[in-house]
XYZ file of C-alpha atoms in Angstrom:
300
model
C 0.000 0.000 0.000
C 1.463 3.342 -1.043
C 1.692 5.950 1.698
C -0.171 9.162 0.840
C 2.240 11.505 2.621
C 5.192 9.960 0.805
C 3.394 10.375 -2.512
C 2.757 14.008 -1.573
C 6.478 14.427 -0.930
C 7.352 12.870 -4.295
C 4.806 15.114 -5.998
C 6.347 18.190 -4.350
C 9.811 17.158 -5.536
C 8.525 16.622 -9.081
C 6.820 20.032 -9.069
C 9.678 22.017 -7.563
C 12.723 20.191 -8.860
C 14.821 20.058 -5.689
C 14.712 18.656 -2.173
C 15.112 22.110 -0.584
C 12.258 23.639 -2.563
C 10.021 20.631 -1.901
C 10.778 20.968 1.820
C 9.915 24.665 1.726
C 6.613 23.971 -0.055
C 5.707 21.242 2.441
C 6.893 23.256 5.472
C 9.227 20.479 6.616
C 12.993 20.020 6.805
C 15.093 18.746 3.913
C 16.024 15.698 5.984
C 12.320 14.904 6.434
C 11.857 15.008 2.646
C 14.865 12.729 2.125
C 13.610 10.287 4.756
C 10.128 10.110 3.223
C 11.524 9.516 -0.260
C 13.914 6.879 1.059
C 11.009 5.022 2.680
C 9.004 5.310 -0.542
C 11.874 3.782 -2.530
C 11.985 0.856 -0.129
C 8.213 0.409 -0.352
C 8.169 0.241 -4.156
C 11.481 -1.613 -4.424
C 12.836 0.709 -7.104
C 15.194 3.667 -7.258
C 13.170 6.864 -7.625
C 15.982 9.424 -7.343
C 19.424 9.739 -8.868
C 22.210 12.189 -8.088
C 22.414 15.158 -10.440
C 25.421 17.318 -9.595
C 24.786 18.624 -6.084
C 21.090 17.846 -6.343
C 18.875 14.990 -7.426
C 16.662 14.111 -10.365
C 13.821 11.677 -10.804
C 14.608 8.358 -12.446
C 12.257 6.901 -15.046
C 10.507 5.016 -12.248
C 10.378 8.221 -10.204
C 8.766 10.181 -13.042
C 6.258 7.385 -13.642
C 5.272 7.235 -9.975
C 5.145 11.040 -9.666
C 2.621 11.183 -12.512
C 0.469 8.654 -10.683
C 0.989 10.567 -7.431
C -0.380 13.777 -8.971
C -3.501 11.953 -10.134
C -3.928 10.143 -6.795
C -3.630 13.370 -4.803
C -6.133 15.064 -7.100
C -8.565 12.182 -6.589
C -8.102 12.423 -2.824
C -8.899 16.135 -3.031
C -12.016 15.333 -5.046
C -13.059 12.672 -2.542
C -12.624 15.081 0.371
C -14.540 17.735 -1.546
C -17.391 15.331 -2.315
C -17.587 14.105 1.276
C -17.628 17.656 2.607
C -20.305 18.567 0.054
C -22.336 15.476 0.982
C -22.176 16.403 4.644
C -23.129 19.979 3.692
C -21.301 21.522 6.652
C -18.695 24.272 6.643
C -16.063 22.645 8.860
C -12.380 21.754 8.928
C -9.460 24.014 8.061
C -9.289 26.623 5.317
C -5.981 28.207 4.267
C -6.031 31.401 2.252
C -3.782 34.277 1.252
C -4.140 37.782 -0.146
C -1.789 40.442 -1.400
C -1.194 43.079 1.341
C -3.801 45.731 0.458
C -6.482 43.062 -0.084
C -5.546 41.444 3.221
C -5.965 44.848 4.873
C -9.074 45.856 2.944
C -11.011 42.560 2.762
C -9.798 40.026 5.335
C -10.966 41.751 8.562
C -14.578 41.887 7.357
C -14.615 38.573 5.466
C -12.846 36.457 8.091
C -14.891 37.909 10.946
C -18.066 37.028 9.016
C -16.803 33.477 8.420
C -16.059 33.015 12.117
C -19.492 34.311 13.109
C -21.413 32.180 10.591
C -19.285 29.028 10.695
C -17.631 28.645 14.111
C -16.528 25.073 13.313
C -14.387 26.323 10.408
C -10.752 27.031 11.311
C -9.306 29.709 9.006
C -5.578 30.327 8.515
C -4.558 33.392 6.501
C -1.347 35.046 5.346
C -0.141 37.867 3.121
C 1.460 36.835 -0.179
C 2.091 38.617 -3.466
C -0.253 37.376 -6.217
C 2.304 35.132 -7.925
C 3.097 33.340 -4.649
C -0.597 33.010 -3.826
C -1.357 31.336 -7.152
C 1.641 29.024 -6.746
C 0.480 28.084 -3.247
C -2.970 27.106 -4.506
C -1.477 25.064 -7.359
C 0.813 23.217 -4.924
C -1.992 22.600 -2.450
C -0.400 24.693 0.313
C -3.403 27.054 0.125
C -7.091 26.507 -0.522
C -7.775 29.989 -1.890
C -5.775 33.073 -2.838
C -6.960 36.636 -3.411
C -4.937 37.898 -6.363
C -5.030 40.656 -8.970
C -4.217 41.724 -12.446
C -4.391 45.113 -14.169
C -6.775 46.481 -16.774
C -4.103 46.290 -19.469
C -1.977 43.350 -18.228
C -3.740 40.098 -17.221
C -1.988 37.669 -14.904
C -2.015 34.112 -16.279
C -4.035 31.619 -14.219
C -2.803 28.013 -14.556
C -5.067 25.248 -15.784
C -6.949 23.500 -13.025
C -7.809 26.686 -11.125
C -11.181 28.421 -10.875
C -11.471 32.181 -10.357
C -14.253 34.499 -9.249
C -14.180 38.317 -9.497
C -14.391 40.345 -6.297
C -14.072 43.993 -7.336
C -12.417 46.488 -9.661
C -10.066 48.709 -7.689
C -9.338 52.226 -9.050
C -5.832 53.641 -8.667
C -4.592 57.223 -8.372
C -1.190 58.865 -8.485
C 0.111 59.704 -5.016
C 2.346 62.768 -4.962
C 3.777 65.190 -2.395
C 1.481 68.088 -1.508
C 3.931 70.517 -3.114
C 4.092 68.658 -6.426
C 3.440 70.682 -9.593
C 0.346 68.570 -10.368
C -1.075 68.432 -6.835
C -3.878 70.898 -7.613
C -5.003 69.112 -10.763
C -8.392 67.369 -11.062
C -6.750 64.497 -12.981
C -3.414 63.671 -14.596
C -1.972 61.573 -17.413
C 0.890 59.154 -16.818
C 2.755 60.768 -19.704
C 3.168 63.901 -17.568
C 5.546 62.158 -15.147
C 8.561 61.667 -17.412
C 10.791 63.733 -15.083
C 9.581 62.281 -11.784
C 11.170 59.583 -9.701
C 8.879 56.612 -9.157
C 8.444 54.605 -5.979
C 7.498 51.101 -7.059
C 7.286 47.480 -5.962
C 10.117 44.944 -5.843
C 12.045 43.929 -8.942
C 10.279 41.109 -10.767
C 6.959 41.526 -8.930
C 3.899 41.493 -11.155
C 2.820 45.026 -10.114
C 6.307 46.427 -10.756
C 6.405 44.857 -14.213
C 2.934 46.282 -14.902
C 4.029 49.806 -13.933
C 7.130 49.706 -16.154
C 5.073 48.298 -19.056
C 2.345 50.937 -18.642
C 4.680 53.918 -18.321
C 6.607 52.870 -21.401
C 3.333 52.491 -23.313
C 2.712 56.185 -22.470
C 6.127 57.217 -23.784
C 7.763 57.480 -20.359
C 11.047 55.747 -19.568
C 10.581 55.397 -15.800
C 13.095 56.682 -13.288
C 12.826 54.246 -10.383
C 14.138 55.817 -7.199
C 12.841 53.530 -4.479
C 11.164 50.139 -4.079
C 8.822 49.007 -1.336
C 6.414 46.066 -1.146
C 3.873 47.789 1.120
C 1.628 50.622 -0.101
C 1.971 52.464 3.212
C 5.758 52.359 2.947
C 5.499 53.789 -0.558
C 3.173 56.543 0.693
C 5.591 57.348 3.521
C 8.332 57.894 0.954
C 5.982 60.081 -1.100
C 5.162 62.147 1.995
C 8.895 62.847 2.398
C 9.061 64.220 -1.146
C 11.061 61.293 -2.538
C 8.892 60.569 -5.563
C 5.436 59.584 -6.794
C 3.674 56.228 -6.839
C 0.571 54.453 -8.078
C -1.843 54.101 -5.160
C -4.810 51.734 -5.558
C -7.691 52.607 -3.241
C -8.278 49.204 -1.633
C -6.658 49.066 1.793
C -4.632 52.270 1.429
C -6.158 54.347 4.260
C -5.089 56.226 6.252
C -3.193 58.406 3.773
C -0.314 60.167 5.565
C -0.242 63.977 5.818
C 1.575 65.671 2.974
C 0.343 63.204 0.314
C -2.167 64.189 -2.382
C -4.110 61.667 -4.467
C -4.934 62.696 -8.040
C -7.074 60.460 -10.309
C -5.728 59.318 -13.659
C -7.405 60.187 -16.935
C -6.792 56.567 -18.062
C -9.051 55.252 -15.254
C -6.407 52.772 -14.148
C -7.917 49.789 -12.323
C -6.830 46.541 -10.747
C -9.073 43.507 -11.146
C -9.216 41.700 -7.797
C -10.380 38.096 -7.740
C -10.092 34.863 -5.777
C -8.736 31.566 -7.134
C -9.014 27.959 -5.942
C -8.455 24.464 -7.329
C -11.200 23.102 -9.568
C -11.064 19.726 -7.817
C -12.086 21.462 -4.560
C -14.958 23.356 -6.159
C -17.731 21.507 -4.280
C -16.366 22.112 -0.793
C -18.882 24.134 1.249
C -15.998 25.900 3.012
C -14.682 27.174 -0.325
C -18.102 28.468 -1.296
C -18.612 30.078 2.117
C -15.245 31.845 1.894
C -15.919 33.127 -1.627
C -19.307 34.447 -0.509
C -17.744 36.193 2.517
C -15.057 37.779 0.338
C -17.652 38.991 -2.167
C -19.745 40.531 0.598
C -16.650 42.234 2.026
C -15.797 43.530 -1.457
C -19.278 45.059 -1.783
C -18.641 47.198 1.293
C -15.525 48.753 -0.267
C -16.335 48.504 -3.976
């Protein structure tokens, strides 16, 4: 009889390509991963891993079993989903993430409502950038993730995931109160060719969107500072160190000395929630999506 946890470990290794990354995804030590895979090799009587430089690779037998493991784990998820749906109760544990401003703007209302309506449901939440949230749902580390894309730059959603829209989130330009455009009713991104920008981290989806959008308006951006959190960005703006894009969800309070001016382009983020299709029938998933939608209505 194949052990489910060992198959899960093999699946994580196949997905991530290394013992250390599999351990990180499973929230265990690298030695625990190695021990589980060693036991699995003894159970099946075949070598599943081979040395590859300083790391390891799957053997032919390892790849074959990992393909079966992915299907088995998916079927287990479906079975759990069907049983939960058959019971019709919102119980168990639910793990979800959101990018920081959605966590600030949606989670307090949504998670409080879930606790009040479904006291037997144990919710675990964390802040993650959209790319990490999607990856966590794909791996099975998370049940749901609140993520985003932009009006002119969609974020790819992998096959096997379901998504539901929550709200469209307008964005303004945040600038120091003494900025030359601070008295304007609205501004165009093309008017900021000489300004320093405060943006997100290198390689983050929102940073790549900003660079793409500014260049589409004929502006080669001058990036002065990077910060993951909107409130950190706004603090830098308040000190006169540049301008930034400031979506409205979860951005309050705005610090003194910062002025928000709408954009003529009506820049918006599309905020939505994703989960695995094989968990679609779980009442806890449906309850969480409903709570997030209701929370979004209060800020939308």
